[in-house]
Tab-separated table of C-alpha atoms and ligand atoms in Angstrom:
chain	number	residue	atom	x	y	z
F	1	MET	CA	52.832	28.236	73.861
F	2	ALA	CA	56.328	26.824	73.006
F	3	PRO	CA	56.415	28.612	69.475
F	4	MET	CA	55.532	31.878	71.243
F	5	VAL	CA	58.322	31.731	73.800
F	6	VAL	CA	60.769	30.905	70.772
F	7	ALA	CA	59.367	33.949	68.982
F	8	LEU	CA	59.809	36.256	71.875
F	9	ILE	CA	63.412	35.002	72.576
F	10	LEU	CA	64.305	35.481	68.953
F	11	GLY	CA	62.805	38.905	68.891
F	12	TRP	CA	64.721	39.877	71.894
F	13	TRP	CA	68.008	38.477	70.453
F	14	LEU	CA	67.428	40.517	67.242
F	15	VAL	CA	66.651	43.625	69.024
F	16	ALA	CA	69.903	43.039	71.090
F	17	VAL	CA	72.005	42.236	67.940
F	18	SER	CA	70.801	45.211	65.946
F	19	ARG	CA	71.395	47.608	68.948
F	20	ALA	CA	74.986	46.276	69.051
F	21	GLN	CA	75.280	46.953	65.452
F	22	GLN	CA	74.282	50.468	65.644
F	23	LEU	CA	77.591	51.427	67.321
F	24	PRO	CA	80.263	51.062	64.555
F	25	ARG	CA	83.614	49.569	65.713
F	26	PRO	CA	86.604	51.626	66.450
F	27	SER	CA	90.038	51.186	64.899
F	28	LEU	CA	93.446	51.034	66.598
F	29	SER	CA	96.604	52.274	65.006
F	30	LEU	CA	100.288	52.299	66.225
F	31	HIS	CA	102.974	55.007	65.863
F	32	PRO	CA	105.476	54.411	64.874
F	33	SER	CA	103.937	51.492	62.874
F	34	GLN	CA	107.004	49.529	62.118
F	35	ARG	CA	110.600	48.752	63.376
F	36	VAL	CA	109.677	48.976	67.127
F	37	SER	CA	112.686	47.979	69.299
F	38	LEU	CA	112.703	47.209	73.082
F	39	GLY	CA	113.149	50.518	75.024
F	40	ASP	CA	111.280	52.738	72.385
F	41	ASN	CA	108.349	54.751	73.168
F	42	VAL	CA	105.207	53.908	71.255
F	43	THR	CA	101.724	55.434	70.864
F	44	LEU	CA	98.493	53.437	70.144
F	45	ARG	CA	95.672	55.708	68.694
F	46	CYS	CA	91.948	54.478	69.028
F	47	HIS	CA	89.898	56.181	66.349
F	48	LEU	CA	86.197	56.847	67.031
F	49	PRO	CA	83.315	56.986	64.503
F	50	GLN	CA	81.447	59.135	67.147
F	51	PRO	CA	81.905	60.834	70.628
F	52	ALA	CA	82.400	58.264	73.598
F	53	ALA	CA	81.806	58.586	77.283
F	54	TRP	CA	84.850	56.323	77.537
F	55	VAL	CA	87.557	54.518	75.473
F	56	ARG	CA	89.451	51.311	76.890
F	57	LEU	CA	92.641	49.765	75.759
F	58	TYR	CA	92.726	45.782	76.084
F	59	GLN	CA	95.465	43.430	75.639
F	60	TYR	CA	94.055	40.577	73.476
F	61	ASP	CA	92.108	37.965	75.295
F	62	ASN	CA	92.442	39.909	78.568
F	63	PRO	CA	89.032	40.850	79.994
F	64	THR	CA	90.364	43.547	82.048
F	65	TYR	CA	91.356	46.841	80.346
F	66	ILE	CA	94.709	48.431	80.988
F	67	GLU	CA	93.927	51.930	80.388
F	68	GLN	CA	90.701	54.190	79.945
F	69	LYS	CA	90.283	57.583	78.713
F	70	ASP	CA	86.911	59.660	79.398
F	71	ASN	CA	84.961	62.058	77.205
F	72	VAL	CA	86.706	61.483	73.874
F	73	GLN	CA	85.597	63.193	70.776
F	74	ASP	CA	87.205	61.183	67.862
F	75	MET	CA	90.497	59.666	68.978
F	76	ALA	CA	92.113	58.441	72.260
F	77	GLU	CA	95.897	58.271	72.448
F	78	PHE	CA	97.578	55.556	74.757
F	79	SER	CA	101.214	55.874	75.269
F	80	LEU	CA	103.394	52.815	76.085
F	81	ALA	CA	106.798	54.338	77.475
F	82	GLU	CA	110.199	52.275	77.021
F	83	ILE	CA	108.335	49.253	76.034
F	84	LYS	CA	109.482	45.799	77.483
F	85	LYS	CA	109.085	42.371	76.145
F	86	GLU	CA	105.824	41.883	77.901
F	87	ASP	CA	104.273	44.789	75.874
F	88	ALA	CA	104.931	43.087	72.557
F	89	VAL	CA	101.468	41.591	72.439
F	90	ILE	CA	98.140	42.182	70.513
F	91	TYR	CA	95.993	45.123	71.412
F	92	GLN	CA	92.317	46.283	71.084
F	93	CYS	CA	90.169	49.050	71.900
F	94	GLN	CA	86.387	49.645	72.673
F	95	TYR	CA	84.256	52.741	73.483
F	96	GLN	CA	80.823	53.516	75.128
F	97	GLY	CA	78.863	55.802	72.791
F	98	LEU	CA	76.987	58.768	73.990
F	99	ALA	CA	74.142	58.926	71.466
F	100	PRO	CA	73.096	56.282	70.812
F	101	ALA	CA	74.224	54.813	74.093
F	102	GLY	CA	75.900	51.415	74.176
F	103	ILE	CA	79.018	49.627	74.234
F	104	SER	CA	80.933	49.068	70.785
F	105	GLU	CA	82.451	45.876	69.825
F	106	LYS	CA	86.361	45.687	70.138
F	107	SER	CA	88.340	46.978	67.353
F	108	ASP	CA	90.365	44.620	64.981
F	109	PRO	CA	93.335	43.144	66.917
F	110	MET	CA	96.620	45.061	66.251
F	111	LYS	CA	99.963	43.485	66.701
F	112	LEU	CA	102.761	45.411	68.414
F	113	VAL	CA	105.778	43.569	66.959
F	114	VAL	CA	109.121	44.345	68.677
F	115	THR	CA	112.733	43.823	67.657
F	116	ASP	CA	115.305	42.521	70.327
F	117	HIS	CA	118.602	43.705	69.188
F	118	SER	CA	120.354	41.357	71.615
F	119	TYR	CA	119.757	38.422	69.268
F	120	PRO	CA	121.972	38.297	66.165
F	121	PRO	CA	120.349	38.886	62.642
F	122	PRO	CA	119.943	35.776	60.570
F	123	GLY	CA	121.826	34.966	57.395
F	124	ILE	CA	120.238	34.872	53.790
F	125	SER	CA	120.962	33.147	50.523
F	126	LEU	CA	119.213	32.798	46.990
F	127	SER	CA	119.126	29.451	45.422
F	128	LEU	CA	119.464	30.819	41.944
F	129	GLU	CA	121.252	33.757	40.294
F	130	GLU	CA	120.097	37.291	40.950
F	131	TYR	CA	118.225	37.468	37.564
F	132	VAL	CA	115.689	34.696	37.060
F	133	GLU	CA	113.208	33.979	34.222
F	134	ILE	CA	109.545	34.440	34.728
F	135	GLY	CA	107.968	31.075	35.874
F	136	SER	CA	111.102	29.741	37.759
F	137	ASN	CA	110.967	28.368	41.209
F	138	VAL	CA	113.151	30.498	43.630
F	139	THR	CA	114.160	29.348	47.090
F	140	ILE	CA	115.388	31.473	49.689
F	141	ARG	CA	117.231	30.253	52.807
F	142	CYS	CA	117.492	31.967	56.003
F	143	TRP	CA	119.695	30.661	58.864
F	144	ASN	CA	120.980	31.358	62.328
F	145	ASN	CA	122.922	29.559	65.312
F	146	ILE	CA	119.834	29.029	67.336
F	147	SER	CA	117.719	25.932	66.559
F	148	GLY	CA	114.041	25.796	66.879
F	149	VAL	CA	112.864	29.329	65.771
F	150	ALA	CA	110.276	30.385	63.191
F	151	PHE	CA	111.802	32.373	60.195
F	152	PHE	CA	109.975	35.166	58.534
F	153	LEU	CA	110.738	36.664	55.031
F	154	HIS	CA	110.187	40.194	54.401
F	155	LYS	CA	110.105	42.277	51.325
F	156	GLU	CA	111.321	45.860	50.881
F	157	GLY	CA	108.142	48.052	50.831
F	158	HIS	CA	105.731	45.638	52.673
F	159	SER	CA	105.128	46.330	56.347
F	160	ALA	CA	104.097	42.625	57.084
F	161	PRO	CA	106.309	39.723	56.317
F	162	VAL	CA	105.526	38.215	52.904
F	163	GLN	CA	105.973	34.544	54.089
F	164	ARG	CA	106.271	32.993	57.482
F	165	GLN	CA	107.288	29.414	58.499
F	166	LYS	CA	106.208	27.125	61.352
F	167	LEU	CA	108.929	26.299	63.870
F	168	SER	CA	111.881	24.866	62.059
F	169	ALA	CA	113.551	21.730	63.533
F	170	GLY	CA	117.042	22.843	62.635
F	171	SER	CA	118.363	26.351	62.432
F	172	MET	CA	117.660	26.726	58.621
F	173	GLY	CA	114.267	28.087	57.090
F	174	THR	CA	113.406	27.525	53.457
F	175	PHE	CA	110.889	29.804	51.589
F	176	THR	CA	110.183	28.911	47.945
F	177	LEU	CA	108.405	31.275	45.592
F	178	PHE	CA	106.697	29.260	42.871
F	179	GLY	CA	106.480	30.529	39.429
F	180	VAL	CA	107.925	34.115	40.102
F	181	THR	CA	106.436	36.983	38.029
F	182	PRO	CA	107.939	40.495	37.676
F	183	ALA	CA	106.019	41.355	40.829
F	184	ASP	CA	108.257	39.200	42.976
F	185	SER	CA	111.245	41.130	41.956
F	186	GLY	CA	112.722	43.113	44.961
F	187	THR	CA	114.747	42.992	48.047
F	188	TYR	CA	114.236	40.296	50.671
F	189	ARG	CA	115.533	39.787	54.239
F	190	CYS	CA	114.858	37.449	56.901
F	191	SER	CA	114.173	37.476	60.555
F	192	TYR	CA	113.220	35.058	63.101
F	193	ARG	CA	110.863	34.920	66.066
F	194	ILE	CA	112.350	34.682	69.601
F	195	SER	CA	110.494	31.750	71.237
F	196	GLY	CA	109.113	32.332	74.659
F	197	CYS	CA	106.608	34.960	75.216
F	198	CYS	CA	105.526	37.846	73.084
F	199	LEU	CA	105.924	39.152	69.618
F	200	LEU	CA	109.606	39.467	69.977
F	201	PHE	CA	111.716	39.195	66.801
F	202	SER	CA	115.368	39.349	65.841
F	203	PRO	CA	116.548	42.299	63.752
F	204	LEU	CA	116.467	41.849	59.977
F	205	GLY	CA	119.508	40.112	58.363
F	206	ASP	CA	121.382	41.134	55.251
F	207	ASN	CA	119.461	41.553	52.033
F	208	VAL	CA	119.189	39.508	48.789
F	209	THR	CA	117.746	41.096	45.524
F	210	LEU	CA	115.609	39.201	43.028
F	211	GLU	CA	115.249	40.359	39.629
F	212	VAL	CA	112.698	38.421	37.458
F	213	ILE	CA	113.170	39.061	33.826
F	214	PRO	CA	111.020	38.291	30.821
F	215	ARG	CA	112.076	35.028	28.779
F	216	PRO	CA	113.352	36.367	25.533
F	217	ALA	CA	115.233	39.114	26.934
F	218	ILE	CA	118.087	37.193	28.524
F	219	PRO	CA	121.031	39.540	28.535
F	220	GLY	CA	124.028	38.218	26.160
F	221	VAL	CA	121.792	36.181	23.823
F	222	SER	CA	120.179	38.926	21.893
F	223	GLY	CA	122.523	38.003	18.840
F	224	GLY	CA	121.404	34.493	18.987
F	225	ALA	CA	117.756	35.829	18.960
F	226	SER	CA	118.227	37.610	15.770
F	227	ARG	CA	120.056	34.737	14.188
F	228	ASN	CA	117.079	32.777	15.152
F	229	LEU	CA	114.677	35.081	13.529
F	230	VAL	CA	116.676	34.860	10.192
F	231	ALA	CA	116.621	31.088	10.246
F	232	THR	CA	112.885	31.079	10.906
F	233	VAL	CA	112.387	33.395	8.021
F	234	ALA	CA	114.592	31.588	5.662
F	235	GLY	CA	112.935	28.098	6.745
F	236	GLY	CA	109.520	29.632	6.138
F	237	CYS	CA	110.396	30.853	2.659
F	238	ALA	CA	111.937	27.447	1.730
F	239	SER	CA	108.619	25.620	2.995
F	240	ALA	CA	106.469	27.947	0.792
F	241	ILE	CA	108.629	27.385	-2.223
F	242	VAL	CA	108.561	23.750	-1.734
F	243	PHE	CA	104.827	23.889	-1.141
F	244	ILE	CA	104.284	25.881	-4.414
F	245	ILE	CA	106.317	23.250	-6.379
F	246	VAL	CA	104.557	20.362	-4.912
F	247	LEU	CA	101.178	21.895	-5.821
F	248	THR	CA	102.113	22.816	-9.369
F	249	VAL	CA	103.597	19.350	-9.991
F	250	SER	CA	100.380	17.687	-8.555
F	251	PHE	CA	98.375	20.020	-10.671
F	252	LEU	CA	100.093	19.180	-13.767
F	253	LEU	CA	99.897	15.394	-13.056
F	254	VAL	CA	96.013	15.789	-12.884
F	255	ALA	CA	95.789	17.974	-15.763
F	256	GLN	CA	97.774	15.344	-17.899
F	257	ARG	CA	95.683	12.654	-16.695
F	258	ARG	CA	92.651	14.368	-17.820
F	259	ARG	CA	94.122	15.115	-21.099
F	260	MET	CA	95.094	11.321	-21.431
F	261	GLN	CA	91.664	10.444	-20.676
F	262	THR	CA	90.235	12.844	-23.178
F	263	ASP	CA	92.695	11.378	-25.834
F	264	GLU	CA	91.382	7.892	-25.236
F	265	ARG	CA	87.662	8.751	-26.488
F	266	PRO	CA	86.816	7.284	-29.799
F	267	GLY	CA	87.781	9.712	-32.522
F	268	ALA	CA	90.369	11.568	-30.901
F	269	THR	CA	93.952	11.586	-32.209
F	270	PRO	CA	96.212	9.843	-29.831
F	271	ARG	CA	99.253	11.883	-28.652
F	272	SER	CA	102.827	10.682	-28.770
F	273	PRO	CA	104.651	10.185	-25.380
F	274	GLU	CA	107.148	13.154	-26.597
F	275	ALA	CA	104.008	15.493	-26.521
F	276	VAL	CA	102.974	14.223	-23.061
F	277	GLN	CA	106.274	15.012	-21.758
F	278	PHE	CA	106.355	18.320	-23.304
F	279	GLN	CA	102.987	19.191	-21.525
F	280	VAL	CA	104.858	18.831	-18.150
F	281	SER	CA	107.204	21.662	-18.850
F	282	PRO	CA	107.759	23.946	-16.019
F	283	SER	CA	106.621	26.985	-18.227
F	284	ASP	CA	103.014	25.944	-17.920
F	285	SER	CA	103.144	26.773	-14.196
F	286	GLU	CA	103.053	30.295	-14.951
F	287	GLY	CA	99.385	30.314	-15.930
F	288	LEU	CA	98.052	28.473	-12.855
F	289	THR	CA	95.370	29.878	-10.752
F	290	TYR	CA	94.359	28.698	-7.312
F	291	ALA	CA	90.740	28.324	-8.495
F	292	GLN	CA	91.668	25.995	-11.166
F	293	LEU	CA	93.587	23.848	-8.776
F	294	GLN	CA	90.700	23.375	-6.463
F	295	ALA	CA	88.247	22.503	-9.181
F	296	VAL	CA	90.558	19.458	-10.126
F	297	THR	CA	91.983	18.123	-6.707
F	298	PRO	CA	88.634	16.425	-5.670
F	299	SER	CA	88.368	14.456	-8.932
F	300	THR	CA	91.251	11.958	-8.752
F	301	TYR	CA	93.811	12.890	-6.139
F	302	PRO	CA	92.994	13.565	-2.414
F	303	PRO	CA	94.895	16.609	-1.220
F	304	ASP	CA	97.143	14.658	0.795
F	305	SER	CA	98.682	13.064	-2.155
F	306	SER	CA	100.016	16.294	-3.325
F	307	THR	CA	102.626	16.301	-0.661
F	308	THR	CA	104.373	13.507	-2.222
F	309	PRO	CA	104.590	13.859	-5.855
F	310	GLU	CA	105.483	10.411	-7.504
F	311	PRO	CA	106.710	10.881	-10.911
F	312	SER	CA	106.485	7.015	-11.387
F	313	ILE	CA	102.822	7.514	-12.202
F	314	ILE	CA	103.745	9.379	-15.214
F	315	TYR	CA	106.097	6.725	-16.547
F	316	THR	CA	103.662	3.906	-15.723
F	317	GLU	CA	100.876	5.483	-17.663
F	318	VAL	CA	103.185	6.395	-20.702
F	319	GLY	CA	104.368	2.869	-20.501
F	320	THR	CA	101.038	1.086	-20.744
F	321	ARG	CA	100.272	3.390	-23.702
F	322	GLY	CA	103.526	2.512	-25.400
F	323	PRO	CA	102.192	-0.722	-27.260
F	324	ARG	CA	99.316	0.711	-28.913
Q	1	LIG	C1	110.009	57.988	76.263
Q	1	LIG	O1	109.232	58.596	77.142
Q	1	LIG	C2	109.892	59.000	78.377
Q	1	LIG	C3	108.668	59.410	79.308
Q	1	LIG	O2	107.465	58.923	79.041
Q	1	LIG	C4	111.169	59.907	78.099
Q	1	LIG	O3	111.679	60.164	79.410
Q	1	LIG	C5	112.043	59.295	77.166
Q	1	LIG	O4	113.069	60.279	76.765
Q	1	LIG	C6	111.301	58.878	76.097
Q	1	LIG	N1	112.311	58.153	75.091
Q	1	LIG	C7	112.355	58.411	73.785
Q	1	LIG	C8	113.447	57.543	73.140
Q	1	LIG	O5	111.746	59.258	73.113
Q	2	LIG	C1	108.120	24.559	40.369
Q	2	LIG	O1	107.580	23.826	41.354
Q	2	LIG	C2	106.247	23.096	40.967
Q	2	LIG	C3	105.877	22.368	42.220
Q	2	LIG	O2	106.799	21.682	43.018
Q	2	LIG	C4	106.766	22.073	39.759
Q	2	LIG	O3	105.472	21.380	39.524
Q	2	LIG	C5	107.122	22.876	38.618
Q	2	LIG	O4	107.489	22.051	37.640
Q	2	LIG	C6	108.468	23.773	38.995
Q	2	LIG	N1	108.724	24.584	38.040
Q	2	LIG	C7	110.013	24.746	37.490
Q	2	LIG	C8	110.271	25.609	36.406
Q	2	LIG	O5	110.962	24.026	38.221
Q	3	LIG	C1	127.064	31.493	63.760
Q	3	LIG	O1	128.242	31.099	64.427
Q	3	LIG	C2	129.412	31.219	63.868
Q	3	LIG	C3	130.503	31.056	64.704
Q	3	LIG	O2	130.122	30.503	65.814
Q	3	LIG	C4	129.649	32.759	63.113
Q	3	LIG	O3	130.808	32.699	62.417
Q	3	LIG	C5	128.340	33.036	62.266
Q	3	LIG	O4	128.496	34.247	61.750
Q	3	LIG	C6	126.951	32.852	63.159
Q	3	LIG	N1	125.937	32.999	62.186
Q	3	LIG	C7	124.911	33.840	62.477
Q	3	LIG	C8	123.764	33.975	61.591
Q	3	LIG	O5	124.889	34.409	63.497
Q	4	LIG	C1	121.474	45.603	50.446
Q	4	LIG	O1	122.910	45.321	51.244
Q	4	LIG	C2	123.895	45.928	50.693
Q	4	LIG	C3	125.128	45.519	51.527
Q	4	LIG	O2	124.932	44.340	51.968
Q	4	LIG	C4	123.691	47.441	50.762
Q	4	LIG	O3	124.707	48.167	49.973
Q	4	LIG	C5	122.267	47.854	49.977
Q	4	LIG	O4	121.892	49.189	50.080
Q	4	LIG	C6	121.167	47.068	50.587
Q	4	LIG	N1	120.023	47.196	49.726
Q	4	LIG	C7	118.887	47.563	50.243
Q	4	LIG	C8	117.716	47.472	49.320
Q	4	LIG	O5	118.820	47.786	51.577
């Protein structure tokens, strides 16, 4: 019995939900959409996905509508003339469809933000120079002479503020842009929200311009950059030459030791120290190939030892052979 009741209730609820979902939501737009000041005339347009028996305009969280238009095809216009502080709130609209019949959900909330020019615009300052490197942290400060307001940071080309602050205790607001990228370049301004009722704001203050530049292209040090390049290339060549010399010397050392081991075999003619020294002449290095070198190194000397050639090895071995 109980499961059946649950199933019935669930079924009724699902039908109710799907019926409500059959009516798409309307959308609300504001004209003009920005920089509305007290005393301006504003138009709110409710766009409908289908013809409606009526369209209603609501203030957010208020169950009673403020205006209704009947028999609307696709758009209902609501005019607010010479707006006052109290008009600076959030709005929504709703409609009753003809076919299918039913009442839509309310549109997404739309804020009517209003500027009150009786308040002074805030000041602004930038923590760093106008030109900053990628990855820097940039701080923008906004201030005014009224304590306990919430500051907003606006960027040219963005209708909504890019950052906002909770109520600041003093009369200064700080915004930090962490690890800036070229996308953060632009012109910034501040405003503050006037406490009390409504979506009432001060006028925008003066602007600051931020330009984020790539690291190597700092103006004025391009000469230093090319000097650095020359130094790097020269350093690279020097290391390559040193490396080749070290390889050659170690190969010759290995080759010499081998030859000495061969000489010590019975029957072989021992060579004089002069002959050994003659073999280490630099002219031999011309005949070297890389393949030869690799074939030799694993036998006696680990590759690491080639970085520090020790001529003393020659003299030690030559010395021990001396008394023979
Ligand atoms: C606003 O609308 C009223 C009539 O509704 C009109 O008298 C007034 O001139 C309009 N103001 C502006 C600035 O357009
Ligand atoms: C930017 O701020 C973050 C967090 O405070 C810090 O970890 C980072 O080192 C700062 N970067 C620079 C370039 O100062
Ligand atoms: C704050 O007040 C001082 C003088 O009282 C004035 O010079 C300054 O411009 C004011 N600053 C702002 C942001 O209103
Ligand atoms: C920024 O302000 C200066 C004057 O303070 C003005 O000349 C300039 O046009 C402003 N820039 C923008 C992008 O508004």
